[in-house]
Coordinates of C-alpha atoms in Angstrom, one line a residue:
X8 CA 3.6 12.7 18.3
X9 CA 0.1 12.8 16.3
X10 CA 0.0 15.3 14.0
X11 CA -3.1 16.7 12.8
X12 CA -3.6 19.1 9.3
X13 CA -6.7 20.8 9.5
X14 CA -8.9 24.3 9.7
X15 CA -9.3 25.8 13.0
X16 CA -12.5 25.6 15.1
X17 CA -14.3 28.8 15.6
X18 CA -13.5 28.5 19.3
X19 CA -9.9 27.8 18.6
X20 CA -9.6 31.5 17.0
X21 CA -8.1 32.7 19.9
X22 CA -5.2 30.4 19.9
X23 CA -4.7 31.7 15.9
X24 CA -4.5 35.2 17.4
X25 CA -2.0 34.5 20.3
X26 CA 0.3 32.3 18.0
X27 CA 0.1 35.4 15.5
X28 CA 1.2 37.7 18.3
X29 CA 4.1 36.0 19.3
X30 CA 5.4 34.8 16.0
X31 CA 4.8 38.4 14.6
X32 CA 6.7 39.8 17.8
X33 CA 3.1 41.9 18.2
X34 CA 3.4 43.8 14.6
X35 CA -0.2 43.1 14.4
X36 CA -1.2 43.0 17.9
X37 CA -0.9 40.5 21.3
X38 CA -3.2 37.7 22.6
X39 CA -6.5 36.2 21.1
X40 CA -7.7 39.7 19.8
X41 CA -4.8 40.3 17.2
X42 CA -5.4 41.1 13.5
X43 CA -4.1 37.6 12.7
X44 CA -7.3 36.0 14.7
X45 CA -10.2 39.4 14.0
X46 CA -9.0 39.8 10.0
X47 CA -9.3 36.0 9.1
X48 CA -12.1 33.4 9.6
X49 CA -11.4 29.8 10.7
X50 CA -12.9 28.6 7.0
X51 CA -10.2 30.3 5.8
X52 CA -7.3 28.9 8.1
X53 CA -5.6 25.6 7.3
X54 CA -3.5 24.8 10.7
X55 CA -0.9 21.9 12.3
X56 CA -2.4 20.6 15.8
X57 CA 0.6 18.3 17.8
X58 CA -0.7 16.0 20.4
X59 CA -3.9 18.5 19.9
X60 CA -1.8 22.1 20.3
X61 CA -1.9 24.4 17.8
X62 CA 1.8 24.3 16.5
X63 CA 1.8 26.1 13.0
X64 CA -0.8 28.9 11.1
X65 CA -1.7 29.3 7.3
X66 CA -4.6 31.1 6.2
X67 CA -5.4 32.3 3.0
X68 CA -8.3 35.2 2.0
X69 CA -10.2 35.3 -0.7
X70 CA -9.5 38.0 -2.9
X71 CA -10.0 39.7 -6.2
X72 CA -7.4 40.2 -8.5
X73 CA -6.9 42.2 -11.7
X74 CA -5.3 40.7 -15.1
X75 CA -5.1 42.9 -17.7
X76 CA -8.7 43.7 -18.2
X77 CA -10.4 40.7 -16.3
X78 CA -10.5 39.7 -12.6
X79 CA -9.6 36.9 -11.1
X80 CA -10.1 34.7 -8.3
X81 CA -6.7 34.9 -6.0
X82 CA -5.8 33.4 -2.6
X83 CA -4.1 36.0 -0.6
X84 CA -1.7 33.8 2.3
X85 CA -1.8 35.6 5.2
X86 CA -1.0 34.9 9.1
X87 CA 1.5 32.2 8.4
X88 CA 3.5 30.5 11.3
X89 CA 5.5 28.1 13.6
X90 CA 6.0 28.3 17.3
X91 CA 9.7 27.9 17.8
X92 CA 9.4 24.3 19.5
X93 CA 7.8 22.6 16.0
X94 CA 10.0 24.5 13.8
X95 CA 12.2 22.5 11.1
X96 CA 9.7 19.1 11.3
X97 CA 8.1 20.4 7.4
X98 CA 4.7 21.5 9.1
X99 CA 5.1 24.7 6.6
X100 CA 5.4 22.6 3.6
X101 CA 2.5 20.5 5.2
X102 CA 0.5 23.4 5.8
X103 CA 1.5 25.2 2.0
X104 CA 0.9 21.6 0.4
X105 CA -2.9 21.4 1.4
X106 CA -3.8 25.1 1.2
X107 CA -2.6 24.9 -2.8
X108 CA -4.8 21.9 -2.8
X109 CA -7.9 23.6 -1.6
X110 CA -7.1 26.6 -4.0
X111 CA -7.3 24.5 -6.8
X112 CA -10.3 23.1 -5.5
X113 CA -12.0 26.0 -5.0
X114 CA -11.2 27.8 -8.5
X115 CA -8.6 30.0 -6.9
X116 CA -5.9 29.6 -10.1
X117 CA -3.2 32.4 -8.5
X118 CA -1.7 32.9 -5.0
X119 CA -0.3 35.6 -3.6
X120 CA 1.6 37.2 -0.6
X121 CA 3.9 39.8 1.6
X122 CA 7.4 37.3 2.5
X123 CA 8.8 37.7 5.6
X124 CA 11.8 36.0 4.0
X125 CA 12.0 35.4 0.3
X126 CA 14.2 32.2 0.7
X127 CA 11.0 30.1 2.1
X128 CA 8.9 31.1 -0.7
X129 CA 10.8 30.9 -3.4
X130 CA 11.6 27.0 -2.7
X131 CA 7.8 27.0 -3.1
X132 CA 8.2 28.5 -6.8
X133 CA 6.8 32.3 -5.7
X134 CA 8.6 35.3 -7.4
X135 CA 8.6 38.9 -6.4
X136 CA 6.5 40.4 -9.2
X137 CA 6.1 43.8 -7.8
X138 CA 8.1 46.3 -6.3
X139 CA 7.4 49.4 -4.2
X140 CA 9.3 52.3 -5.0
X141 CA 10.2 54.6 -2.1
X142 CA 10.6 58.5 -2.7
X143 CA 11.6 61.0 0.0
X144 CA 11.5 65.0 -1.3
X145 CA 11.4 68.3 0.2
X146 CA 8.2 70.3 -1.0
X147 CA 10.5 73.1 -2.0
X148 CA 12.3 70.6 -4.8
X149 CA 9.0 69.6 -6.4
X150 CA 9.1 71.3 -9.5
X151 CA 8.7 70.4 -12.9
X152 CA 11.1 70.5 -15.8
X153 CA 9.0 71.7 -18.5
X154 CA 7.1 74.4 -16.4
X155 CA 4.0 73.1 -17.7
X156 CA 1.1 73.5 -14.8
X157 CA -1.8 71.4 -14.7
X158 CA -5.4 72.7 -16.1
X159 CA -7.3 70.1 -12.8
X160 CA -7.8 71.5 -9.9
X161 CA -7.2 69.7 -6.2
X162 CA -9.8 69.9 -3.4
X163 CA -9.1 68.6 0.0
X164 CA -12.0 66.4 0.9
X165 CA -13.6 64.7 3.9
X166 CA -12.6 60.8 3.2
X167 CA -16.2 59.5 4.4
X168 CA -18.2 62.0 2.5
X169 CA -16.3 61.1 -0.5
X170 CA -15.8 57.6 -0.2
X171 CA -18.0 56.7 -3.4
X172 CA -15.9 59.1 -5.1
X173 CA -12.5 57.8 -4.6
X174 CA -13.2 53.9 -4.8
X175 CA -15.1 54.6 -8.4
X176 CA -11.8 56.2 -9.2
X177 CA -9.6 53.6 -8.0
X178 CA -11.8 50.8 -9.9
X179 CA -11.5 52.5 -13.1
X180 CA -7.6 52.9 -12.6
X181 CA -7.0 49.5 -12.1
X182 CA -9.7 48.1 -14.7
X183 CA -6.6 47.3 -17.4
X184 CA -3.7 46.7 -14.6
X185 CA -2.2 43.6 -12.7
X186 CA -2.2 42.7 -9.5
X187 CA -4.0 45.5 -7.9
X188 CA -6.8 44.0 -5.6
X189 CA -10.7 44.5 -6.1
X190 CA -10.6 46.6 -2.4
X191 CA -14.1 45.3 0.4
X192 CA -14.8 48.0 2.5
X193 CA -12.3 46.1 5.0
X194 CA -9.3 46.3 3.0
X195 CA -9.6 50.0 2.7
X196 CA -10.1 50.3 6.4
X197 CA -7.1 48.5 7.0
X198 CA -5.0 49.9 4.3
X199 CA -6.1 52.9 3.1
X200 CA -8.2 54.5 5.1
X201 CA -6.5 53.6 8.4
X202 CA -6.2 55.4 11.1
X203 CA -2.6 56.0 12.7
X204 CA -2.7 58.3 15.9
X205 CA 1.5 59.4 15.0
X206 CA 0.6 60.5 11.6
X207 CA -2.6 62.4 11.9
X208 CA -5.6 62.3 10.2
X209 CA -6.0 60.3 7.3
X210 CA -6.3 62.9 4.1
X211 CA -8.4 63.2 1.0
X212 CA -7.6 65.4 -1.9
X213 CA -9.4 64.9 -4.9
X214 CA -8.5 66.1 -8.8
X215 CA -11.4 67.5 -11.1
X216 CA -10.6 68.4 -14.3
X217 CA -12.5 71.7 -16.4
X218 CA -15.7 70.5 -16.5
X219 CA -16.0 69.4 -12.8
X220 CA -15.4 65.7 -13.3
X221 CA -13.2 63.8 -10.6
X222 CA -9.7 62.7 -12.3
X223 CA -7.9 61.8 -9.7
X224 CA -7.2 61.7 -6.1
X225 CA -4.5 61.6 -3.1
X226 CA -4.6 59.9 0.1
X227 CA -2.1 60.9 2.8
X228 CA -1.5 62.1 6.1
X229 CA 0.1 65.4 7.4
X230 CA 1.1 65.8 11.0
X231 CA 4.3 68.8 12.7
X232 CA 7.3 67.9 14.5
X233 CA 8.5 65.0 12.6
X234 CA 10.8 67.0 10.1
X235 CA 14.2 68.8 11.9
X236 CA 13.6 72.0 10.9
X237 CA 13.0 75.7 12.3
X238 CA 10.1 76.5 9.8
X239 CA 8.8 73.5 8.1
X240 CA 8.6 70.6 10.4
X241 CA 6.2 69.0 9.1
X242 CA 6.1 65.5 7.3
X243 CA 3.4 64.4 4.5
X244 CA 2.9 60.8 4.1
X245 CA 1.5 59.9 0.9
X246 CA -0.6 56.9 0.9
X247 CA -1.5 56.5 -2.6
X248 CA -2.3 58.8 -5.8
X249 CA -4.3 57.5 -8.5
X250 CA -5.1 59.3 -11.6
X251 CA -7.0 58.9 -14.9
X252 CA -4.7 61.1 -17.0
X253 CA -1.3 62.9 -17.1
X254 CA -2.7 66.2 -16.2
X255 CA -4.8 64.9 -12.9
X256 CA -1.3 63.5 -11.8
X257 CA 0.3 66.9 -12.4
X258 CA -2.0 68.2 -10.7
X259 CA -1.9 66.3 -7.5
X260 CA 1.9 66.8 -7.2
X261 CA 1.6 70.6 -7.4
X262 CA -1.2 70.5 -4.3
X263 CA 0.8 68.1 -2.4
X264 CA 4.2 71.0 -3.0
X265 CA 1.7 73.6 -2.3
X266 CA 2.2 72.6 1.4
X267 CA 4.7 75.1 2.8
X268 CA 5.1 74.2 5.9
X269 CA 6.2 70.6 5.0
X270 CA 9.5 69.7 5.1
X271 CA 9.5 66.4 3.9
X272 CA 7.3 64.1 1.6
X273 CA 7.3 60.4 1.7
X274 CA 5.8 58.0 -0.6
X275 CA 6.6 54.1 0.7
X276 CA 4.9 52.2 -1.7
X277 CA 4.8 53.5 -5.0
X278 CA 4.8 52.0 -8.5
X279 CA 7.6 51.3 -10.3
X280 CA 6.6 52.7 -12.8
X281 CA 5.4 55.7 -11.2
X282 CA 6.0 58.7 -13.8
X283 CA 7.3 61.8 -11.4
X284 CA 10.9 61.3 -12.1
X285 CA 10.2 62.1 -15.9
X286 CA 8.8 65.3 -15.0
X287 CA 10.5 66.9 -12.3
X288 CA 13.6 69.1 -12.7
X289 CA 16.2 67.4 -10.3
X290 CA 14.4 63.5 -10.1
X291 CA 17.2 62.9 -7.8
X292 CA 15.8 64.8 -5.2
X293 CA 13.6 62.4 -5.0
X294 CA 15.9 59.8 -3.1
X295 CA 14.6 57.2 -4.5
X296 CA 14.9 53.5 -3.6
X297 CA 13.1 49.9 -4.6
X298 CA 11.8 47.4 -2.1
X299 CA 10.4 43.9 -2.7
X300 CA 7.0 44.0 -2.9
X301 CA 4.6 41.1 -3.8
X302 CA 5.5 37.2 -4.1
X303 CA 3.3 35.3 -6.5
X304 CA 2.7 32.1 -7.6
X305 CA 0.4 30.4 -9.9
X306 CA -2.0 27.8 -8.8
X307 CA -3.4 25.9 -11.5
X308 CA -1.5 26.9 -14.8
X309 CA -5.0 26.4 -17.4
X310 CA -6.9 28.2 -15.1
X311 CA -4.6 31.1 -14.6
X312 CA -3.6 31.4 -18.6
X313 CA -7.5 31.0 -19.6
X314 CA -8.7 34.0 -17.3
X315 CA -6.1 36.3 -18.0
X316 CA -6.3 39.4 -20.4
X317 CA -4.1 39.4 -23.3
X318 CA -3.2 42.6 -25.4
X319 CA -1.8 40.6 -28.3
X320 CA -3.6 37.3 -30.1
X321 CA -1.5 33.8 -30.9
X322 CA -0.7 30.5 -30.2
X323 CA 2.4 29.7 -27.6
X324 CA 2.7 26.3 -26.1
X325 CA 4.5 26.5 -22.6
X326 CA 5.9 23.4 -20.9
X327 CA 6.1 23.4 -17.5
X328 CA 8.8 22.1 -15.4
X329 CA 7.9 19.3 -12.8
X330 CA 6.5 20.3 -9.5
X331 CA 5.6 18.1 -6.8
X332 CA 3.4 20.9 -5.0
X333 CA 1.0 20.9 -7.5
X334 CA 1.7 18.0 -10.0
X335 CA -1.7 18.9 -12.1
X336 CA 0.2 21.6 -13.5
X337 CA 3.3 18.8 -15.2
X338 CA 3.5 19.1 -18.6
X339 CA 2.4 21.3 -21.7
X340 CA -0.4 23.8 -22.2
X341 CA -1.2 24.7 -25.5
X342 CA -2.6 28.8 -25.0
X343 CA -4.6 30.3 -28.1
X344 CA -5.5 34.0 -27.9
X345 CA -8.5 35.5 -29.9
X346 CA -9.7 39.3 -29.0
X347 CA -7.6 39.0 -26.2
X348 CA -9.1 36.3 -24.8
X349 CA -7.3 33.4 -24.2
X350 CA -8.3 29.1 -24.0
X351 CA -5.6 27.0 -22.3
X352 CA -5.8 23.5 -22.2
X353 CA -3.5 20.3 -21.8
X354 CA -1.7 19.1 -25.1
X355 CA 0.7 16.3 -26.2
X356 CA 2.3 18.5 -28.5
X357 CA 6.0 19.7 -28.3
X358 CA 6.3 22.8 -26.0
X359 CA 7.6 26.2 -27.6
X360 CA 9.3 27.7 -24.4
X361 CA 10.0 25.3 -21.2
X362 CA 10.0 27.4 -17.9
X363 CA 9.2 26.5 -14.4
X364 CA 6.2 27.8 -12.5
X365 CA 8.6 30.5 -10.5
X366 CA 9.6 31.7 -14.1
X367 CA 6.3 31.9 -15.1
X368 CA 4.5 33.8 -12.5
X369 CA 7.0 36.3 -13.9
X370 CA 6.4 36.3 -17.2
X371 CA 2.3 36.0 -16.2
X372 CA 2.3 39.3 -14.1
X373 CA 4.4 41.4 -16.7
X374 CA 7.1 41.7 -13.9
X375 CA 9.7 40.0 -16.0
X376 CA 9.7 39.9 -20.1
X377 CA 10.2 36.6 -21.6
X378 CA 13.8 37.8 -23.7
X379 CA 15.3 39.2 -20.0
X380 CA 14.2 35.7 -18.7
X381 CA 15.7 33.7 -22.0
X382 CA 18.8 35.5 -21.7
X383 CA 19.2 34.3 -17.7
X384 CA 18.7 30.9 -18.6
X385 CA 15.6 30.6 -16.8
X386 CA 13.5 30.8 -20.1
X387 CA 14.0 28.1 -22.9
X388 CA 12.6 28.8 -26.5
X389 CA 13.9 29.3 -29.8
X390 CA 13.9 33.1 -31.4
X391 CA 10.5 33.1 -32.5
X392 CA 8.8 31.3 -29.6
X393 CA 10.5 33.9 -26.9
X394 CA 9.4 37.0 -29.5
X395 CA 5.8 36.0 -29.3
X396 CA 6.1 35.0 -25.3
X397 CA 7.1 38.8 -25.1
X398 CA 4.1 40.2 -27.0
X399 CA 1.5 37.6 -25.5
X400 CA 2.3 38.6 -21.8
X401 CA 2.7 42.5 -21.8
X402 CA 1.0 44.3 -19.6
X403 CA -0.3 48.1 -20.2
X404 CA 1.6 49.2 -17.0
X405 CA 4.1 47.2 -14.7
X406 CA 2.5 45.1 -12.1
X407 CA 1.6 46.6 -8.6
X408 CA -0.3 45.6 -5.3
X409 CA -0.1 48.9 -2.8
X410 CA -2.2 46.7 0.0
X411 CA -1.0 44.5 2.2
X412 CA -2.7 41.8 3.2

């Protein structure tokens, strides 16, 4: 059999879609037309052709990422796949192989993606660097320990009219965070701002504080008969809440339990570090539960350390365990930090920690601190060298990508 590693063709989009439907079992649609094929261009694809079929699926988009202050070029893996019949022949590590190659061609120093299962990835040194925090909560139990209501106050909005609004919002919440995406107009669409016929109408609310200034804002949806119960059976599906202050968040919350006929809130993809539980009287109540959320894995190891923000200044010197994906990044970078600006480069010198590139997407992303990581034996460094790995990579706020790409 010929094997062929290549982009698709504009005209063999179609395949893309159809293989997408059937090795997505239709979660993104059936036949040519599917999100796989409409959401990706064939520039972007990298595919396996057997004997001239279409037998495996890569693409990767072209996002934006933030880094503590800075954005960054990122390759977002999408729409990855094998039919059945080529399955176990190492097309996926064929396919994996080239697309880091053109990353690191193209200036793309960090990669990124939703795992359909975590043990493919991680052989491909990806970590989970975000998780999304799941709360389920009766309006009636949102209430807050210390009594203290918010001075902002909530409007319910018309999404398109205030579309400006919310996106300038969102940029300046995420201006000194990681991970969250720079959003196109298409990834709000699809995310967002999408429409889903079982949960109603997608929702705006947004927060002003006392002069009139937006603070904040809530996107969810609200739609009856989904909660078992006589009086209150309906169900409010929050899609996200950003919020420039403590008092805009308080503030959303109490609009959101100002719904009385809802019996149920849910919030699927919230922050870990979300702050509600510290303010509400029975946190419990919140039911919460974690779920794995992004995988990332660093591209090109200079690149990725250079562009980065930094909220502490030094000098570290990481080794890098081999790596026959991407065996530019072997060896040590020397990383100096000046105004939070850091210059990476190659160095003969003697490295102060030793990690591999899995360990070090999660001490990049602030998912994972460098003494945790010491103490599990994926870290090495003396005393000093982990203490100064710990302040050189902390982030402002935990790492956390609410779109899915």
């Amino acid at each position: 059999m010929a094997t062929e590693i290549r982009p698709a063709h504009e005209d063999e989009m179609g395949d893309f879609g159809r293989m997408g439907g059937y090795v997505y079992g239709g979660s993104f649609g059936d036949g040519p037309d599917s999100l796989n094929a409409t959401a990706n261009r064939a520039e972007w694809t990298v595919c396996a052709f057997v004997d001239g079929r279409m037998a495996a699926m890569f693409a990767t988009i072209p996002f934006t990422m933030r880094a503590v202050g800075n954005g960054i070029p990122m390759g977002g893996i999408t729409s990855v796949g094998t039919l059945p019949e080529f399955r176990r022949q190492g097309l996926s590590r064929k396919l994996m192989t080239q697309a880091l190659f053109d990353m690191h061609e193209n200036g793309q120093s960090v990669t990124s993606l939703w795992a359909s299962q975590a043990a493919i990835y991680q052989r491909y040194q990806f970590a989970m660097t975000t998780v999304l925090r799941d709360y389920t909560i009766d309006t009636v139990d949102i209430r807050f320990h210390d009594g203290v209501e918010a001075e902002s106050q909530v409007r319910q909005v018309t999404p398109g009219e205030h579309f400006d609004t919310i996106k300038g919002l969102y940029i300046k919440f995420i201006t000194d965070r990681m991970c969250y995406l720079h959003r196109s107009g298409v990834l709000w669409r699809n995310n967002m701002l999408e429409e889903i016929a079982e949960d109603g109408p997608t929702q705006v609310a947004i927060s002003y504080d006392t002069d009139g200034t937006p603070v904040g804002y809530a996107i969810y949806t609200l739609r009856s008969g989904k909660v078992n119960h006589n009086s209150r059976s309906q169900e409010l599906k929050i899609r996200e809440i950003i919020w420039l202050n403590i008092d805009a968040y308080r503030s959303l919350w109490q609009f959101i339990a100002a719904h009385d006929l809802v019996g149920r809130i849910s919030w699927r993809n919230a922050p870990v570090d979300d702050p509600i539980a510290e303010l509400l009287a029975e946190p419990r109540l919140l039911h919460a539960q974690d779920r794995e959320g992004l995988w990332f894995r660093i591209v090109d190891v200079v690149g990725a350390l250079a562009s980065r923000g930094y909220m502490s200044d030094g000098e570290i010197k990481i080794g890098i365990d081999d790596d026959r994906l991407t065996p530019w990044n072997n060896g040590v970078v020397k990383l100096n930090i000046s105004a939070g600006a850091g210059i990476a480069e190659k160095t003969d010198a003697t490295a102060d920690i030793e990690l591999s590139l899995k360990t070090l997407a999660s001490l990049y992303t602030g998912f994972r601190s460098a003494r945790d990581l010491a103490n599990w034996g994926l870290l090495r460094g003396d005393e000093k060298s982990v203490g100064l790995a710990d302040l050189i990579f902390k982030t402002p706020a935990s790492p956390h990508c609410p779109d899915h790409f």
